[in-house]
Amino acid sequence: MVILTSVFATGALTLTACGSRDDSGGDSEGGGGTTLTIGVDAPLSGENSTTGLGIQYGAQIAVDDANKNKLVPGVTFKLKAYDDKAQPATGQSNATTITGDKTAVGAVGPLNSGVAQTMQQVFASANMVQISPSNTNPELTQGKNWQTDKKRPYKTYFRTATTDELQGSFAADYAYNGLKKKKVFVVDDKQTYGAGLAKIFNEQFKKLGGTVAGTDHVNTGDKDFGSLVTKVKNSGADLLYYGGQYDESSLITKQLKGGGVKIPLFGGDGMFASTYIETAGTASEGDLATAVGVPADTLPAAKTFIETYKSKGYKGDYGAYGAYSYDATTAIIKAVKAAVDANSGKVPSDINALRSSVVDAVQKSDFEGISGKVAFDQYGDTTNKQLTVYQVTKGAWKAVKTGTADLG
C-alpha cells in the first residue's frame, strides 16, 4: 500500500497536497489540506473473499463520496485495505499496523467475529474507533456473559450489523412457524460466529416446540461431508441448519442433495453470497439464509451506491455488507467532521486527541445512511434491528420475509 502522508515524531499531522489515485481503486480529489486514513480489514483473498471485497469497496465508495462532496473541508480521506484472510492472527497484525499509522483515524471491519476478537484490544489501546459492518457475535459488544449480565468490553468497538441473538431467533421462528419444519439437524464450523449462531438457533427452535434431531461440527476447509450426510439422512430431519460461512455450506448442500437427502439447508448471513449459489449450483435451490437489514436494492438511498459499485466493476458482492460498510465508513468521516467543528474548524494537531474525539462522536451518531438509520446503543450495537430471510429461487437469492426478531 502507498504511504499516504508523513508525520512528525510527536504524532502531529502533516499538511500535504493530494490529488492522486490510490491502489484500492478509488479516486481522490483535493488540492491541499490534511490527509487522514481510514483502514479497512477483511478477507480480500481466499475463503470469504466474496463478501470481504464487498466490505472493502463499500468503504471505498464512501471515502470517494466524502472527498467529492468535501464533507470535511480541508481534509482528504484515504482508504488503506488490509487482507486478514479470515485468520485471527493476521487480523490482529493488521490492527497493529493500522493503529501505528499516525494518519489513521479509524477502521472498518473485520468480516469475521473470530477475527474481531483479536483486534478489539489493539484498537482500544490506541483509543481508535473500529466499526464492523458484519460482526454478529453478541460477546463483542455485550461481554462473555451477555445472556445474563451485559457489560460492554470496549468503548472503541461498534457495529452496523445486528447480533446473532436476533438473527438466530429470527431464523428459528421462520423455520418453525414459516416453513412449518418440526425436526432439524444443527451443524456448525466450530468458529466464533458459526458456533454462536447455531447455539442460539438450537435453543430458540426447541423453545418454539421444535425437535433437534442431532448436532454435529465440521472444520473450515473441509471438502468431504459424506459422514455428515449419512447422519442427517438417518436422523429424519426435515431441515439442516448450518452455522458458518458459504465455503463449506455450499459443498454440504451439494453433497446432501447428491446423497438423496432432499431437505433445505438454512444458514446465517455468512452464507448469504452469490458464491454460495455459484458453487452449489442447482442443489442450492430452496435453501435459505438470514441477513442483516433489508435488501439493499429496495432502499432508495442505496440506488446510487449500487450503480457506482457496478459501474466501477468492483469485485465481490455488495449485497451482504456493502451498504453497511459504506455507512460504517461514513460514520467515521462524520465523526471527524464533528471533531473538526468542535476545534474551531481545524483538525486537532495531536492524533491521539483526534482519535479520542472520533470515538466519542461515533457514539453520538444519528443520521440516515444508505442502509437505514445509523445510530448506536450503549453497547455499541446498531439500533437498526431489521433482518431478512432470503431463499434461493431460480438461481438467485430472493427475500421472503423481512422483520425483527421476537425474543419473548
PDB file of N, CA and C in Angstrom, residues 151-202:
ATOM      1  N   LYS A 151     -22.223  -6.415  29.681  1.00  0.00           N
ATOM      2  CA  LYS A 151     -21.223  -5.404  30.012  1.00  0.00           C
ATOM      3  C   LYS A 151     -20.371  -5.158  28.775  1.00  0.00           C
ATOM      4  N   ARG A 152     -20.264  -3.920  28.374  1.00  0.00           N
ATOM      5  CA  ARG A 152     -19.512  -3.574  27.175  1.00  0.00           C
ATOM      6  C   ARG A 152     -18.007  -3.682  27.413  1.00  0.00           C
ATOM      7  N   PRO A 153     -17.299  -4.517  26.649  1.00  0.00           N
ATOM      8  CA  PRO A 153     -15.865  -4.703  26.875  1.00  0.00           C
ATOM      9  C   PRO A 153     -15.003  -3.533  26.386  1.00  0.00           C
ATOM     10  N   TYR A 154     -15.369  -2.947  25.223  1.00  0.00           N
ATOM     11  CA  TYR A 154     -14.531  -1.911  24.619  1.00  0.00           C
ATOM     12  C   TYR A 154     -15.385  -0.767  24.074  1.00  0.00           C
ATOM     13  N   LYS A 155     -15.109   0.442  24.524  1.00  0.00           N
ATOM     14  CA  LYS A 155     -15.896   1.593  24.081  1.00  0.00           C
ATOM     15  C   LYS A 155     -15.537   2.022  22.670  1.00  0.00           C
ATOM     16  N   THR A 156     -14.447   1.473  22.116  1.00  0.00           N
ATOM     17  CA  THR A 156     -13.995   1.852  20.781  1.00  0.00           C
ATOM     18  C   THR A 156     -14.614   0.991  19.683  1.00  0.00           C
ATOM     19  N   TYR A 157     -15.308  -0.082  20.080  1.00  0.00           N
ATOM     20  CA  TYR A 157     -15.851  -1.031  19.103  1.00  0.00           C
ATOM     21  C   TYR A 157     -17.345  -0.803  18.871  1.00  0.00           C
ATOM     22  N   PHE A 158     -17.726  -0.740  17.592  1.00  0.00           N
ATOM     23  CA  PHE A 158     -19.123  -0.558  17.184  1.00  0.00           C
ATOM     24  C   PHE A 158     -19.417  -1.502  16.017  1.00  0.00           C
ATOM     25  N   ARG A 159     -20.697  -1.648  15.702  1.00  0.00           N
ATOM     26  CA  ARG A 159     -21.052  -2.405  14.505  1.00  0.00           C
ATOM     27  C   ARG A 159     -22.360  -1.913  13.909  1.00  0.00           C
ATOM     28  N   THR A 160     -22.456  -1.984  12.596  1.00  0.00           N
ATOM     29  CA  THR A 160     -23.684  -1.596  11.901  1.00  0.00           C
ATOM     30  C   THR A 160     -24.531  -2.821  11.569  1.00  0.00           C
ATOM     31  N   ALA A 161     -24.080  -4.011  11.965  1.00  0.00           N
ATOM     32  CA  ALA A 161     -24.840  -5.261  11.796  1.00  0.00           C
ATOM     33  C   ALA A 161     -25.461  -5.634  13.137  1.00  0.00           C
ATOM     34  N   THR A 162     -26.641  -6.200  13.094  1.00  0.00           N
ATOM     35  CA  THR A 162     -27.278  -6.632  14.332  1.00  0.00           C
ATOM     36  C   THR A 162     -26.691  -7.974  14.772  1.00  0.00           C
ATOM     37  N   THR A 163     -27.073  -8.451  15.942  1.00  0.00           N
ATOM     38  CA  THR A 163     -26.395  -9.605  16.546  1.00  0.00           C
ATOM     39  C   THR A 163     -27.047 -10.958  16.242  1.00  0.00           C
ATOM     40  N   ASP A 164     -26.280 -12.013  16.544  1.00  0.00           N
ATOM     41  CA  ASP A 164     -26.782 -13.375  16.365  1.00  0.00           C
ATOM     42  C   ASP A 164     -27.932 -13.703  17.302  1.00  0.00           C
ATOM     43  N   GLU A 165     -28.003 -12.993  18.411  1.00  0.00           N
ATOM     44  CA  GLU A 165     -29.127 -13.204  19.321  1.00  0.00           C
ATOM     45  C   GLU A 165     -30.432 -12.991  18.558  1.00  0.00           C
ATOM     46  N   LEU A 166     -30.447 -11.949  17.735  1.00  0.00           N
ATOM     47  CA  LEU A 166     -31.632 -11.654  16.940  1.00  0.00           C
ATOM     48  C   LEU A 166     -31.705 -12.521  15.695  1.00  0.00           C
ATOM     49  N   GLN A 167     -30.558 -12.699  15.021  1.00  0.00           N
ATOM     50  CA  GLN A 167     -30.535 -13.445  13.770  1.00  0.00           C
ATOM     51  C   GLN A 167     -30.891 -14.923  13.973  1.00  0.00           C
ATOM     52  N   GLY A 168     -30.321 -15.537  15.003  1.00  0.00           N
ATOM     53  CA  GLY A 168     -30.613 -16.940  15.273  1.00  0.00           C
ATOM     54  C   GLY A 168     -32.063 -17.158  15.642  1.00  0.00           C
ATOM     55  N   SER A 169     -32.606 -16.235  16.419  1.00  0.00           N
ATOM     56  CA  SER A 169     -34.005 -16.335  16.838  1.00  0.00           C
ATOM     57  C   SER A 169     -34.948 -16.104  15.665  1.00  0.00           C
ATOM     58  N   PHE A 170     -34.587 -15.151  14.799  1.00  0.00           N
ATOM     59  CA  PHE A 170     -35.388 -14.834  13.619  1.00  0.00           C
ATOM     60  C   PHE A 170     -35.454 -16.043  12.688  1.00  0.00           C
ATOM     61  N   ALA A 171     -34.318 -16.713  12.531  1.00  0.00           N
ATOM     62  CA  ALA A 171     -34.260 -17.902  11.675  1.00  0.00           C
ATOM     63  C   ALA A 171     -35.076 -19.046  12.259  1.00  0.00           C
ATOM     64  N   ALA A 172     -34.962 -19.241  13.567  1.00  0.00           N
ATOM     65  CA  ALA A 172     -35.700 -20.318  14.224  1.00  0.00           C
ATOM     66  C   ALA A 172     -37.208 -20.114  14.081  1.00  0.00           C
ATOM     67  N   ASP A 173     -37.633 -18.874  14.253  1.00  0.00           N
ATOM     68  CA  ASP A 173     -39.058 -18.560  14.126  1.00  0.00           C
ATOM     69  C   ASP A 173     -39.554 -18.841  12.709  1.00  0.00           C
ATOM     70  N   TYR A 174     -38.751 -18.451  11.717  1.00  0.00           N
ATOM     71  CA  TYR A 174     -39.181 -18.671  10.336  1.00  0.00           C
ATOM     72  C   TYR A 174     -39.183 -20.161   9.997  1.00  0.00           C
ATOM     73  N   ALA A 175     -38.202 -20.891  10.504  1.00  0.00           N
ATOM     74  CA  ALA A 175     -38.133 -22.327  10.237  1.00  0.00           C
ATOM     75  C   ALA A 175     -39.348 -23.043  10.829  1.00  0.00           C
ATOM     76  N   TYR A 176     -39.709 -22.676  12.061  1.00  0.00           N
ATOM     77  CA  TYR A 176     -40.797 -23.374  12.757  1.00  0.00           C
ATOM     78  C   TYR A 176     -42.177 -22.883  12.311  1.00  0.00           C
ATOM     79  N   ASN A 177     -42.359 -21.578  12.306  1.00  0.00           N
ATOM     80  CA  ASN A 177     -43.677 -21.021  12.004  1.00  0.00           C
ATOM     81  C   ASN A 177     -43.896 -20.702  10.529  1.00  0.00           C
ATOM     82  N   GLY A 178     -42.808 -20.375   9.827  1.00  0.00           N
ATOM     83  CA  GLY A 178     -42.940 -20.036   8.408  1.00  0.00           C
ATOM     84  C   GLY A 178     -42.836 -21.256   7.507  1.00  0.00           C
ATOM     85  N   LEU A 179     -41.792 -22.050   7.696  1.00  0.00           N
ATOM     86  CA  LEU A 179     -41.596 -23.248   6.877  1.00  0.00           C
ATOM     87  C   LEU A 179     -42.326 -24.470   7.423  1.00  0.00           C
ATOM     88  N   LYS A 180     -42.797 -24.346   8.678  1.00  0.00           N
ATOM     89  CA  LYS A 180     -43.500 -25.451   9.357  1.00  0.00           C
ATOM     90  C   LYS A 180     -42.600 -26.672   9.544  1.00  0.00           C
ATOM     91  N   LYS A 181     -41.315 -26.439   9.745  1.00  0.00           N
ATOM     92  CA  LYS A 181     -40.379 -27.524   9.997  1.00  0.00           C
ATOM     93  C   LYS A 181     -40.401 -27.861  11.486  1.00  0.00           C
ATOM     94  N   LYS A 182     -40.394 -29.132  11.799  1.00  0.00           N
ATOM     95  CA  LYS A 182     -40.513 -29.548  13.196  1.00  0.00           C
ATOM     96  C   LYS A 182     -39.300 -30.322  13.712  1.00  0.00           C
ATOM     97  N   LYS A 183     -38.444 -30.753  12.793  1.00  0.00           N
ATOM     98  CA  LYS A 183     -37.318 -31.598  13.191  1.00  0.00           C
ATOM     99  C   LYS A 183     -36.067 -31.188  12.408  1.00  0.00           C
ATOM    100  N   VAL A 184     -35.113 -30.568  13.084  1.00  0.00           N
ATOM    101  CA  VAL A 184     -33.927 -30.060  12.385  1.00  0.00           C
ATOM    102  C   VAL A 184     -32.643 -30.735  12.865  1.00  0.00           C
ATOM    103  N   PHE A 185     -31.652 -30.694  12.001  1.00  0.00           N
ATOM    104  CA  PHE A 185     -30.308 -31.163  12.339  1.00  0.00           C
ATOM    105  C   PHE A 185     -29.434 -29.915  12.319  1.00  0.00           C
ATOM    106  N   VAL A 186     -28.669 -29.679  13.386  1.00  0.00           N
ATOM    107  CA  VAL A 186     -27.893 -28.441  13.521  1.00  0.00           C
ATOM    108  C   VAL A 186     -26.398 -28.726  13.432  1.00  0.00           C
ATOM    109  N   VAL A 187     -25.715 -27.990  12.568  1.00  0.00           N
ATOM    110  CA  VAL A 187     -24.278 -28.166  12.337  1.00  0.00           C
ATOM    111  C   VAL A 187     -23.581 -26.807  12.426  1.00  0.00           C
ATOM    112  N   ASP A 188     -22.346 -26.792  12.918  1.00  0.00           N
ATOM    113  CA  ASP A 188     -21.569 -25.553  12.913  1.00  0.00           C
ATOM    114  C   ASP A 188     -20.115 -25.840  12.554  1.00  0.00           C
ATOM    115  N   ASP A 189     -19.364 -24.759  12.264  1.00  0.00           N
ATOM    116  CA  ASP A 189     -17.968 -24.912  11.832  1.00  0.00           C
ATOM    117  C   ASP A 189     -16.955 -24.680  12.955  1.00  0.00           C
ATOM    118  N   LYS A 190     -17.417 -24.679  14.207  1.00  0.00           N
ATOM    119  CA  LYS A 190     -16.568 -24.534  15.395  1.00  0.00           C
ATOM    120  C   LYS A 190     -15.969 -23.134  15.566  1.00  0.00           C
ATOM    121  N   GLN A 191     -16.288 -22.226  14.649  1.00  0.00           N
ATOM    122  CA  GLN A 191     -15.755 -20.873  14.746  1.00  0.00           C
ATOM    123  C   GLN A 191     -16.669 -20.002  15.610  1.00  0.00           C
ATOM    124  N   THR A 192     -16.140 -18.876  16.059  1.00  0.00           N
ATOM    125  CA  THR A 192     -16.894 -17.985  16.951  1.00  0.00           C
ATOM    126  C   THR A 192     -18.269 -17.649  16.395  1.00  0.00           C
ATOM    127  N   TYR A 193     -18.305 -17.218  15.141  1.00  0.00           N
ATOM    128  CA  TYR A 193     -19.577 -16.840  14.522  1.00  0.00           C
ATOM    129  C   TYR A 193     -20.498 -18.034  14.345  1.00  0.00           C
ATOM    130  N   GLY A 194     -19.991 -19.069  13.676  1.00  0.00           N
ATOM    131  CA  GLY A 194     -20.833 -20.207  13.347  1.00  0.00           C
ATOM    132  C   GLY A 194     -21.375 -20.947  14.557  1.00  0.00           C
ATOM    133  N   ALA A 195     -20.501 -21.228  15.523  1.00  0.00           N
ATOM    134  CA  ALA A 195     -20.925 -21.962  16.716  1.00  0.00           C
ATOM    135  C   ALA A 195     -21.925 -21.150  17.532  1.00  0.00           C
ATOM    136  N   GLY A 196     -21.689 -19.846  17.639  1.00  0.00           N
ATOM    137  CA  GLY A 196     -22.593 -18.987  18.402  1.00  0.00           C
ATOM    138  C   GLY A 196     -23.972 -18.908  17.773  1.00  0.00           C
ATOM    139  N   LEU A 197     -24.002 -18.769  16.453  1.00  0.00           N
ATOM    140  CA  LEU A 197     -25.270 -18.669  15.739  1.00  0.00           C
ATOM    141  C   LEU A 197     -26.051 -19.972  15.832  1.00  0.00           C
ATOM    142  N   ALA A 198     -25.369 -21.098  15.648  1.00  0.00           N
ATOM    143  CA  ALA A 198     -26.031 -22.397  15.711  1.00  0.00           C
ATOM    144  C   ALA A 198     -26.600 -22.665  17.103  1.00  0.00           C
ATOM    145  N   LYS A 199     -25.877 -22.258  18.124  1.00  0.00           N
ATOM    146  CA  LYS A 199     -26.324 -22.459  19.507  1.00  0.00           C
ATOM    147  C   LYS A 199     -27.625 -21.707  19.777  1.00  0.00           C
ATOM    148  N   ILE A 200     -27.677 -20.461  19.307  1.00  0.00           N
ATOM    149  CA  ILE A 200     -28.874 -19.648  19.534  1.00  0.00           C
ATOM    150  C   ILE A 200     -30.057 -20.202  18.747  1.00  0.00           C
ATOM    151  N   PHE A 201     -29.826 -20.604  17.506  1.00  0.00           N
ATOM    152  CA  PHE A 201     -30.903 -21.208  16.711  1.00  0.00           C
ATOM    153  C   PHE A 201     -31.422 -22.461  17.405  1.00  0.00           C
ATOM    154  N   ASN A 202     -30.495 -23.311  17.849  1.00  0.00           N
ATOM    155  CA  ASN A 202     -30.846 -24.552  18.525  1.00  0.00           C
ATOM    156  C   ASN A 202     -31.761 -24.289  19.720  1.00  0.00           C
TER     157      ASN A 202
END
